[in-house]
Short mmCIF file of C-alpha atoms in Angstrom, two decimals:
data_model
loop_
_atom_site.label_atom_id
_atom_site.label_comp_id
_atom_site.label_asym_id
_atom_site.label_seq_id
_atom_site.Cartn_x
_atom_site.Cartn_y
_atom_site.Cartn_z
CA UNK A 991 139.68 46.32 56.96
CA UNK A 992 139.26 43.89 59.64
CA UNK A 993 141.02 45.74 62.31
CA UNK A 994 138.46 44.14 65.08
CA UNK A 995 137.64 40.74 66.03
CA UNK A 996 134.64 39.00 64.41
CA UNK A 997 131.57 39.36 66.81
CA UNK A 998 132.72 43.04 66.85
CA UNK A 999 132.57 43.43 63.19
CA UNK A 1000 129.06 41.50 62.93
CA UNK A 1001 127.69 43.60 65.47
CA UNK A 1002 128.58 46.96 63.60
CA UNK A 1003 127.17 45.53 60.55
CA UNK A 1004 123.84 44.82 61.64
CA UNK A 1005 123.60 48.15 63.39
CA UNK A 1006 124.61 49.87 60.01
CA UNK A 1007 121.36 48.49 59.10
CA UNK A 1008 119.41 50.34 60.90
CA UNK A 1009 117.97 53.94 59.22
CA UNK A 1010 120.20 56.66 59.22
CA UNK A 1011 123.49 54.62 60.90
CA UNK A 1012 126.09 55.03 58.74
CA UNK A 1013 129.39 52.93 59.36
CA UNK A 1014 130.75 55.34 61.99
CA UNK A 1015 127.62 55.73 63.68
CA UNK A 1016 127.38 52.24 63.74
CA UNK A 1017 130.73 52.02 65.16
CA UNK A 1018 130.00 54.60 68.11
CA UNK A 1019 127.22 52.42 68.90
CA UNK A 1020 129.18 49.45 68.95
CA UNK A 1021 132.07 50.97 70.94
CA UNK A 1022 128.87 52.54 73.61
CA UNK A 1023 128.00 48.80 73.95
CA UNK A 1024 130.90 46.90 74.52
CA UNK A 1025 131.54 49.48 77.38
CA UNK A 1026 128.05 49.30 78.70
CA UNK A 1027 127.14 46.30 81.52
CA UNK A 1028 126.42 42.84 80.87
CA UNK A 1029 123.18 43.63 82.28
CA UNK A 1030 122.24 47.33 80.00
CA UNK A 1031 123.49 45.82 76.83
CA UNK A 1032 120.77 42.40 77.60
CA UNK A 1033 118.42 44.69 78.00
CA UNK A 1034 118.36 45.73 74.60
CA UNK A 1035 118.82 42.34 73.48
CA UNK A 1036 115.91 41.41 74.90
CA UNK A 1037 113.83 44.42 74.34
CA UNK A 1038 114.61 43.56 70.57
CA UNK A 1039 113.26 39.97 70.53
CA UNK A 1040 110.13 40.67 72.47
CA UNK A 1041 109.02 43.26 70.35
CA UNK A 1042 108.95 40.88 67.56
CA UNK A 1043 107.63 37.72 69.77
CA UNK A 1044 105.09 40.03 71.29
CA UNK A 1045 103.46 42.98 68.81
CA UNK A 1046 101.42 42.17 66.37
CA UNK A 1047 98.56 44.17 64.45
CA UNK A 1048 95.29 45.34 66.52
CA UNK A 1049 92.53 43.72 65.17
CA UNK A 1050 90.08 46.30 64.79
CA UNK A 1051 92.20 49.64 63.58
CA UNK A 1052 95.48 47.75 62.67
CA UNK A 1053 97.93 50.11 65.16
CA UNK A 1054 100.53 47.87 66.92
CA UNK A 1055 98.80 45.98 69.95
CA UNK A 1056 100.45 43.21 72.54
CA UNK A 1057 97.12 41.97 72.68
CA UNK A 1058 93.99 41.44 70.35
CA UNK A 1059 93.07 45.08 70.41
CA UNK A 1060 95.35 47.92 71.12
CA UNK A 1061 95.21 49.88 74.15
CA UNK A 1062 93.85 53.01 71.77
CA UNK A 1063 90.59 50.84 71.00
CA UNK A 1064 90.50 49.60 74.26
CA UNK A 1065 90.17 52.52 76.04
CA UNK A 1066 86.31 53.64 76.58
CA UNK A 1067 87.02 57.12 77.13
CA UNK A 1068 87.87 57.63 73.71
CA UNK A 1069 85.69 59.21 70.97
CA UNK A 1070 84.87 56.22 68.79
CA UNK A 1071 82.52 57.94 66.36
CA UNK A 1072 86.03 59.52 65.04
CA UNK A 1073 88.25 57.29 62.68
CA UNK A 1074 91.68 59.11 61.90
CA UNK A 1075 92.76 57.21 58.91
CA UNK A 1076 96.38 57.12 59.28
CA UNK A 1077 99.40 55.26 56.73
CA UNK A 1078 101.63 53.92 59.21
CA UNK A 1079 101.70 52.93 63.16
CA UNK A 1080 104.09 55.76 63.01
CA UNK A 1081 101.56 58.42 62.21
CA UNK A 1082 99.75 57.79 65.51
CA UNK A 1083 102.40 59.33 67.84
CA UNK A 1084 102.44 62.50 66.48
CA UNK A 1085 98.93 63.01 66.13
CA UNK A 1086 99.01 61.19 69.80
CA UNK A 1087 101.49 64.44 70.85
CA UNK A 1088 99.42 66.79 69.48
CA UNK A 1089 96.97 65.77 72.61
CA UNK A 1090 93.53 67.48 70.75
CA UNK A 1091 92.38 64.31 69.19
CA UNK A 1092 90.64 62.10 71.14
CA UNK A 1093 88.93 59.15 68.24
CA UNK A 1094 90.55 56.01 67.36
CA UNK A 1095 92.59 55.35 64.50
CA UNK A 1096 92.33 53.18 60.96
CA UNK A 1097 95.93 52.20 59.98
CA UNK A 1098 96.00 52.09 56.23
CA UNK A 1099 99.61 50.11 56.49
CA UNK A 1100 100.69 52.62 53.56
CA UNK A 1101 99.54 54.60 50.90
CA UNK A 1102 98.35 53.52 47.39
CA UNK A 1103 101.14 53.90 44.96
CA UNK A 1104 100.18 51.47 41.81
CA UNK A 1105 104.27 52.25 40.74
CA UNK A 1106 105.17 50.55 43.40
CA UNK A 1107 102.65 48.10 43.09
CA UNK A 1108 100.64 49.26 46.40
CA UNK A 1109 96.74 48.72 45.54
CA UNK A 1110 93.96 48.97 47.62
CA UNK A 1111 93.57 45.58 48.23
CA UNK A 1112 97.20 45.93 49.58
CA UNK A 1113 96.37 48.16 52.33
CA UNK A 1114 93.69 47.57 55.27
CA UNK A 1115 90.85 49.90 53.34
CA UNK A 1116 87.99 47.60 52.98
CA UNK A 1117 88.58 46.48 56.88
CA UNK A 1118 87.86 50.39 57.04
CA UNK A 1119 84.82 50.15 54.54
CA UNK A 1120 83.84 47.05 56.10
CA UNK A 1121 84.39 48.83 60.04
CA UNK A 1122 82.45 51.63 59.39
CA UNK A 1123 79.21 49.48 57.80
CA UNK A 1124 79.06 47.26 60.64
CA UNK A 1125 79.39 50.46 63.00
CA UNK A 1126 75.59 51.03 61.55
CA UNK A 1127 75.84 54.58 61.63
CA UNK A 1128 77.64 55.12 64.89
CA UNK A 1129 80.95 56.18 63.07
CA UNK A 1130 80.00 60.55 62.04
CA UNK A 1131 83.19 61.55 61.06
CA UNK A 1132 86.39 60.02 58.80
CA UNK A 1133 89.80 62.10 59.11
CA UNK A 1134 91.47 61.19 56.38
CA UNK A 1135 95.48 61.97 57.65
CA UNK A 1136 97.26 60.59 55.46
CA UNK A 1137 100.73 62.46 54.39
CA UNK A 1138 100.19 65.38 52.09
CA UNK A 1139 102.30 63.84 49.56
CA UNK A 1140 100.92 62.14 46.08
CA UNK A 1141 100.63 59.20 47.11
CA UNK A 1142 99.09 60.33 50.64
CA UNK A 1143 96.11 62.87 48.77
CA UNK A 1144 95.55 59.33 46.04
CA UNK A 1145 94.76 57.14 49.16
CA UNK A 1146 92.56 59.81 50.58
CA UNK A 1147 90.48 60.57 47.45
CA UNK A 1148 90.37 57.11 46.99
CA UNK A 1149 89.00 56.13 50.18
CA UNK A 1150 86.20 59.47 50.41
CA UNK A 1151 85.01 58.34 47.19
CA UNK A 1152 84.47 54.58 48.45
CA UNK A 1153 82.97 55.64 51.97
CA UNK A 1154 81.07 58.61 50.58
CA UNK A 1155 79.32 55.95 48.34
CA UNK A 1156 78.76 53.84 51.38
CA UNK A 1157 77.78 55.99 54.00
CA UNK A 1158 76.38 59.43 52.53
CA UNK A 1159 76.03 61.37 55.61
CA UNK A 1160 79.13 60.75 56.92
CA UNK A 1161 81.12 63.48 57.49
CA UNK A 1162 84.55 63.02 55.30
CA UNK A 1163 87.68 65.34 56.65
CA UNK A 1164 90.90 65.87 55.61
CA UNK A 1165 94.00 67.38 57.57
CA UNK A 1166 94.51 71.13 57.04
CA UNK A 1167 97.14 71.96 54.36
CA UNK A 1168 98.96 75.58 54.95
CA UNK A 1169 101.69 77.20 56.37
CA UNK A 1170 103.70 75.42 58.96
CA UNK A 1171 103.33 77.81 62.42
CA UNK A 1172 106.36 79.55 62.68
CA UNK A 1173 106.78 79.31 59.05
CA UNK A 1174 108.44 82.39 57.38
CA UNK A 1175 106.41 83.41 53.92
CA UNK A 1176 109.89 84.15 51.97
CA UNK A 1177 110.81 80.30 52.62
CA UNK A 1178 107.77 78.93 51.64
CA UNK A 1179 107.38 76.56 48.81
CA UNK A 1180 104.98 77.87 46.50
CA UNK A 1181 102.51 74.44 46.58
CA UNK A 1182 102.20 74.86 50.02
CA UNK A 1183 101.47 78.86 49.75
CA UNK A 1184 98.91 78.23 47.39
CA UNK A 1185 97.03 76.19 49.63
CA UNK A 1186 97.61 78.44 52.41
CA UNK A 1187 95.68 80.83 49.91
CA UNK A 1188 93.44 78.98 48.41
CA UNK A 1189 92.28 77.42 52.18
CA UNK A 1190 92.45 81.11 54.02
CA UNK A 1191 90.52 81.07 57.03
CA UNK A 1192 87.93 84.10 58.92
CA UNK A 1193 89.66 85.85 61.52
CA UNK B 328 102.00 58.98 77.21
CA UNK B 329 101.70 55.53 76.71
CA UNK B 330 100.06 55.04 73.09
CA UNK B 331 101.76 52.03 72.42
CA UNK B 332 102.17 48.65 74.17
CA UNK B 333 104.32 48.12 76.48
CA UNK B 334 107.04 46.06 74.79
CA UNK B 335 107.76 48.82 72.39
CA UNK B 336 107.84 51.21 75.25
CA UNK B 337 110.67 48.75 76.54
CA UNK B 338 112.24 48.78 73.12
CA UNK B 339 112.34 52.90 72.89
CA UNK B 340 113.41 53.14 76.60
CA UNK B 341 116.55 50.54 76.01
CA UNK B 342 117.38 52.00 72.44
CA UNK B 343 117.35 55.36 74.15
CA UNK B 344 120.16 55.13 76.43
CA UNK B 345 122.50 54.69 72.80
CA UNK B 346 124.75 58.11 72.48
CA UNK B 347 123.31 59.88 70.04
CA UNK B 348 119.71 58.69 69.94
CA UNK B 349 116.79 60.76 70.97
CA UNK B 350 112.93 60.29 71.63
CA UNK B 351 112.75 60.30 68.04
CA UNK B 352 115.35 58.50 66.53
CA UNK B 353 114.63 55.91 69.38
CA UNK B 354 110.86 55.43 67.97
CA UNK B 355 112.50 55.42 64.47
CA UNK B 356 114.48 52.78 65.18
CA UNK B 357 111.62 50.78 66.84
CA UNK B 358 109.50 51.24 64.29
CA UNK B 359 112.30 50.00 61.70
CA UNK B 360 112.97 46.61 63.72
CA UNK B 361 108.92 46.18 63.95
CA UNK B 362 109.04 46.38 60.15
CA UNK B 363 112.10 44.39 59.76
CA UNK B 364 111.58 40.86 59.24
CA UNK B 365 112.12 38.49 62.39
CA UNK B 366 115.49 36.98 61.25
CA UNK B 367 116.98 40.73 60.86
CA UNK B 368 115.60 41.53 64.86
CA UNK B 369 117.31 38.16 65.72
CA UNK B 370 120.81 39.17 64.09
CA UNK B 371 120.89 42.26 66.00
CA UNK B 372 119.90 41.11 69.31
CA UNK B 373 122.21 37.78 68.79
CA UNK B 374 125.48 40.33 67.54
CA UNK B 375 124.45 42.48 70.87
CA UNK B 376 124.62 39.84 73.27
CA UNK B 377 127.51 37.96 71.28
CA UNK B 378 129.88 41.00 71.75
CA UNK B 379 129.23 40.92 75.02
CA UNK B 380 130.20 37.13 75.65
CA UNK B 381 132.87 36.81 72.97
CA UNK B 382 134.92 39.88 73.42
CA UNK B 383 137.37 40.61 75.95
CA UNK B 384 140.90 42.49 75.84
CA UNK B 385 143.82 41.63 74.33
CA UNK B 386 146.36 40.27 76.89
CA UNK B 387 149.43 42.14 75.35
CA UNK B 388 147.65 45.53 73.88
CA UNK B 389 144.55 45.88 75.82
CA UNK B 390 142.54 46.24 72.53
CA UNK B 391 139.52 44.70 72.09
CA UNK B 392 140.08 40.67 71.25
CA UNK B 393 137.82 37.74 70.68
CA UNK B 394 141.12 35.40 71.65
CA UNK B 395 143.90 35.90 74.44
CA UNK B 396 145.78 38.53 72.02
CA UNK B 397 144.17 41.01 69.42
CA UNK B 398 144.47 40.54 65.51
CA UNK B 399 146.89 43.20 65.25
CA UNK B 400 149.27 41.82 67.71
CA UNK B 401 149.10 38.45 66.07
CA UNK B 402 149.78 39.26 62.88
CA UNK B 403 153.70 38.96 62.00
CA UNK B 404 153.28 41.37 59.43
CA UNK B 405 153.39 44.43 61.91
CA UNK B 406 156.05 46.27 63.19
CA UNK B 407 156.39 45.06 66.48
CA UNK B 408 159.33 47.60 67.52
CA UNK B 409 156.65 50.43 67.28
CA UNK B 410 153.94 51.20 69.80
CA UNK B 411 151.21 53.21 69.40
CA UNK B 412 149.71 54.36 72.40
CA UNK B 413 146.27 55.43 72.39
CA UNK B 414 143.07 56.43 75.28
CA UNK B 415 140.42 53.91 73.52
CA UNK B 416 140.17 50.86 71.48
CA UNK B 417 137.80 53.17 69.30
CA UNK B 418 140.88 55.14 68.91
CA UNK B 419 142.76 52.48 66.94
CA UNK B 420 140.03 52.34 64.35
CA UNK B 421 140.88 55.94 62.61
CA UNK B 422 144.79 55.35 63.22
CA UNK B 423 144.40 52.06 60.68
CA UNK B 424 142.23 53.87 58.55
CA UNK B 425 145.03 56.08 57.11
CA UNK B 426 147.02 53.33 56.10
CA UNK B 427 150.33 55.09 57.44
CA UNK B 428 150.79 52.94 60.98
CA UNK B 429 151.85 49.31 60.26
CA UNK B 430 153.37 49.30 64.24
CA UNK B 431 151.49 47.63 67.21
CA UNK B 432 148.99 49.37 69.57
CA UNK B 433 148.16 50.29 73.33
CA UNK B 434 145.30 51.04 74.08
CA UNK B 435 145.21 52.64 78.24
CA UNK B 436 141.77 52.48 78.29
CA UNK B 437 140.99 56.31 78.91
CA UNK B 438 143.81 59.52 79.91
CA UNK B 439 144.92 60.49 83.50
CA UNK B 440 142.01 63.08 84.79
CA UNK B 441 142.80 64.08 88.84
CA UNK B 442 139.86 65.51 89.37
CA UNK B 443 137.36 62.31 88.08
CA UNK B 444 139.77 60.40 90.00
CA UNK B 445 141.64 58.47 87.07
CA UNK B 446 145.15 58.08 88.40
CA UNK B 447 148.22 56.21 86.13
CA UNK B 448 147.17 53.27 87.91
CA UNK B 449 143.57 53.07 87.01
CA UNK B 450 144.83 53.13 83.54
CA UNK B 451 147.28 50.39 81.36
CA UNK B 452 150.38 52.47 82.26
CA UNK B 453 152.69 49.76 84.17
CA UNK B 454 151.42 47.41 81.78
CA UNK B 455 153.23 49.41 79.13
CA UNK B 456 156.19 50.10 81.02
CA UNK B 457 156.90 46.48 81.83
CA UNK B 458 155.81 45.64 77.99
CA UNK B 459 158.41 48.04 76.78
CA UNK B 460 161.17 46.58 79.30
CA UNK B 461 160.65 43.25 78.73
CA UNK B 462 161.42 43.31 74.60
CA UNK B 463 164.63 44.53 76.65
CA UNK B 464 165.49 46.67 73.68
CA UNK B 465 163.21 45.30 70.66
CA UNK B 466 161.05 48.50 71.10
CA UNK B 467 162.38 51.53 69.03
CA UNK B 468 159.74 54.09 69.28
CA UNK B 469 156.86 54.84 71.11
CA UNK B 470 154.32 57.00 69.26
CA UNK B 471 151.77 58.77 72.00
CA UNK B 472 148.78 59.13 70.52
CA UNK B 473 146.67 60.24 73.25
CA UNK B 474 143.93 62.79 72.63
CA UNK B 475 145.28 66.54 71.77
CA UNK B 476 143.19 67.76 75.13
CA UNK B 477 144.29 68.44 78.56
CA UNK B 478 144.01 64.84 80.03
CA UNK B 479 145.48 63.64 76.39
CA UNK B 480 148.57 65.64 77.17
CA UNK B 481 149.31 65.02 80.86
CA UNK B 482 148.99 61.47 80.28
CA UNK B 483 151.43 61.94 77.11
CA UNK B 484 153.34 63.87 79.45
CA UNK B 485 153.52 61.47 82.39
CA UNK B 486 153.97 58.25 79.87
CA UNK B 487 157.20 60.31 78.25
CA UNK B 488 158.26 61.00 81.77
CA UNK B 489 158.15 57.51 82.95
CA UNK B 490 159.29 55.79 79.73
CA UNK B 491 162.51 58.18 79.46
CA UNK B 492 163.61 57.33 82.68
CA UNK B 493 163.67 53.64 82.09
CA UNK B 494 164.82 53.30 78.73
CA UNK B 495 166.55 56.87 77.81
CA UNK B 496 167.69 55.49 74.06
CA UNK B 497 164.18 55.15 73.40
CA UNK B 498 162.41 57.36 70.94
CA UNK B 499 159.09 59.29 72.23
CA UNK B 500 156.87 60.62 69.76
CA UNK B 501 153.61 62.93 70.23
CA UNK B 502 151.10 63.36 67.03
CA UNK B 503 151.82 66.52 65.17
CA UNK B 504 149.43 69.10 66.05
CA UNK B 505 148.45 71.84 63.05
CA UNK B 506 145.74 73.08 60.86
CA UNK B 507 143.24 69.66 59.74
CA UNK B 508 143.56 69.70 55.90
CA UNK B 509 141.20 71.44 53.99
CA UNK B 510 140.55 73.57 57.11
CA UNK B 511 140.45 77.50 56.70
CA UNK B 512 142.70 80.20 58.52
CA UNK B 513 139.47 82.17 59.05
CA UNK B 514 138.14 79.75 61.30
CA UNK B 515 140.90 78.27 62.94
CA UNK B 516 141.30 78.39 67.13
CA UNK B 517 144.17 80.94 67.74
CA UNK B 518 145.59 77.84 69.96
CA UNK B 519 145.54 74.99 66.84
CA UNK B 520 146.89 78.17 64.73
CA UNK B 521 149.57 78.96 67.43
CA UNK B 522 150.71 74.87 67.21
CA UNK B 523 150.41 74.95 63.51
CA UNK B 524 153.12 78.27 63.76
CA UNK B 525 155.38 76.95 66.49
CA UNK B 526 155.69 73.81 64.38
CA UNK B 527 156.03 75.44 61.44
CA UNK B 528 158.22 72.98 58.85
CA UNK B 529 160.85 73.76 55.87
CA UNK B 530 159.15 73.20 52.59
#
């Protein structure tokens, strides 16, 4: 139904694509555009091209950087004996949020799924191997924070097995696996109540 | 808490100020045009400032046009005797969607509201008048579609005022107000129940 002009209909098309903009939503946006300045709606443009023009990988930990490093890795006040091994750039803010880590990170890029055809080589893991060798022992302690999903707990056995190999007294971590806080017990799934059990803590 | 660089700050900040979009779904969005490839980034920004450059309003309708009159108005194929008067040009998309209204459009570009200080002539009122009195008789009905809310009735109320004084043969219509389909009594508003009673109709 081509009830609106062309540029109109182009524009809610590529906004579709974005995640979770369905054709309405898409259509709001549009609508919240065309009535929006000259000046707002550039703005966006142009945020949109620089990002891509502009951000590329870091070249130590593999987070998004405008520059050769990241501003995480550039920054001397952080801890860099701690690696947080995260799967995507994404990861970082939240763990960023929670404000009571203070490493760096590793950004795997993903997590090993050999069904989707994700192997190690596809993901930044020996840049990790190879960043904690050439760290000669001033790297103690791996956090391995990747999801708690399959994939997520495959990347991080796979990687404590390679650095554990490597690196012997390193210490090798893993995020904590229980009960979200707030969490009611009745609502719980049962996978993550049995690790709540299994993982129970001293009070 | 600037973890990231700053052009993806820029991107979050801009895609922020979309209706609808949060902190979250901002950096969601960001993180989806960092993945996307560089063509798909250039699409969007290109349909975002194309919209902006190509589309104006249509010179007999006030819709939204990418030529001197809208698609709608061009095409011969529609009812020209019957004009459907609406607040938005986002209005007109759900009117075509039901397939029932093969008429023409206005579009007043928002409803009469005293006390945010939009008066008839802030809005495409004359412009209708003289529209209707210039097909000197070629316009049968006049269906106002404004908004079923306060400012959506007064400026049904004034339009019906104004266009029965200047063309009493005229016919003035107002969308029926009821029960939505598939709604429940239970739920209903006693005022959309008390329309849907008042306007009862013979089975």
């Amino acid at each position: 139904m081509n009830t609106f002009a062309p540029p109109v209909q182009r524009l809610v098309t590529e906004l579709s694509k974005l995640p979770g903009v369905g054709n309405r939503t898409a259509h709001r946006l549009a609508f919240h555009i065309l009535r929006a300045s000259g000046d707002d709606a550039a703005a966006l443009a142009n945020a949109i091209l620089e990002v891509k023009q502009k951000i590329g990988l870091c070249e130590v930990c593999f987070n998004l950087a405008d520059e050769a490093r990241c501003r995480i890795c550039q920054d001397p006040r952080r801890d860099h004996s701690t690696i947080c091994v995260v799967e995507e750039p994404s990861d970082v803010i939240p763990l960023e949020r929670t404000h009571e880590f203070h490493g760096v990170y590793h950004v795997l890029g993903g997590a090993l799924s050999p069904i989707d055809g994700v192997d190690p080589e596809d993901l930044k893991i020996a840049e990790l191997l190879t960043r904690v060798e050439d760290a000669a022992g001033a790297v103690h302690e791996v956090i391995l924070a990747t999801n708690p999903t399959t994939t997520g707990e495959a990347t991080a056995l796979h990687i404590a097995g390679e650095l554990h190999q490597r690196s012997p007294q390193l210490v090798i971590t893993r995020l904590a696996s229980g009960l979200p806080v707030g969490a009611d017990l009745e609502y719980a799934d049962e996978v993550t109540l049995g690790k709540a059990l299994a993982h129970r803590q001293a009070v």
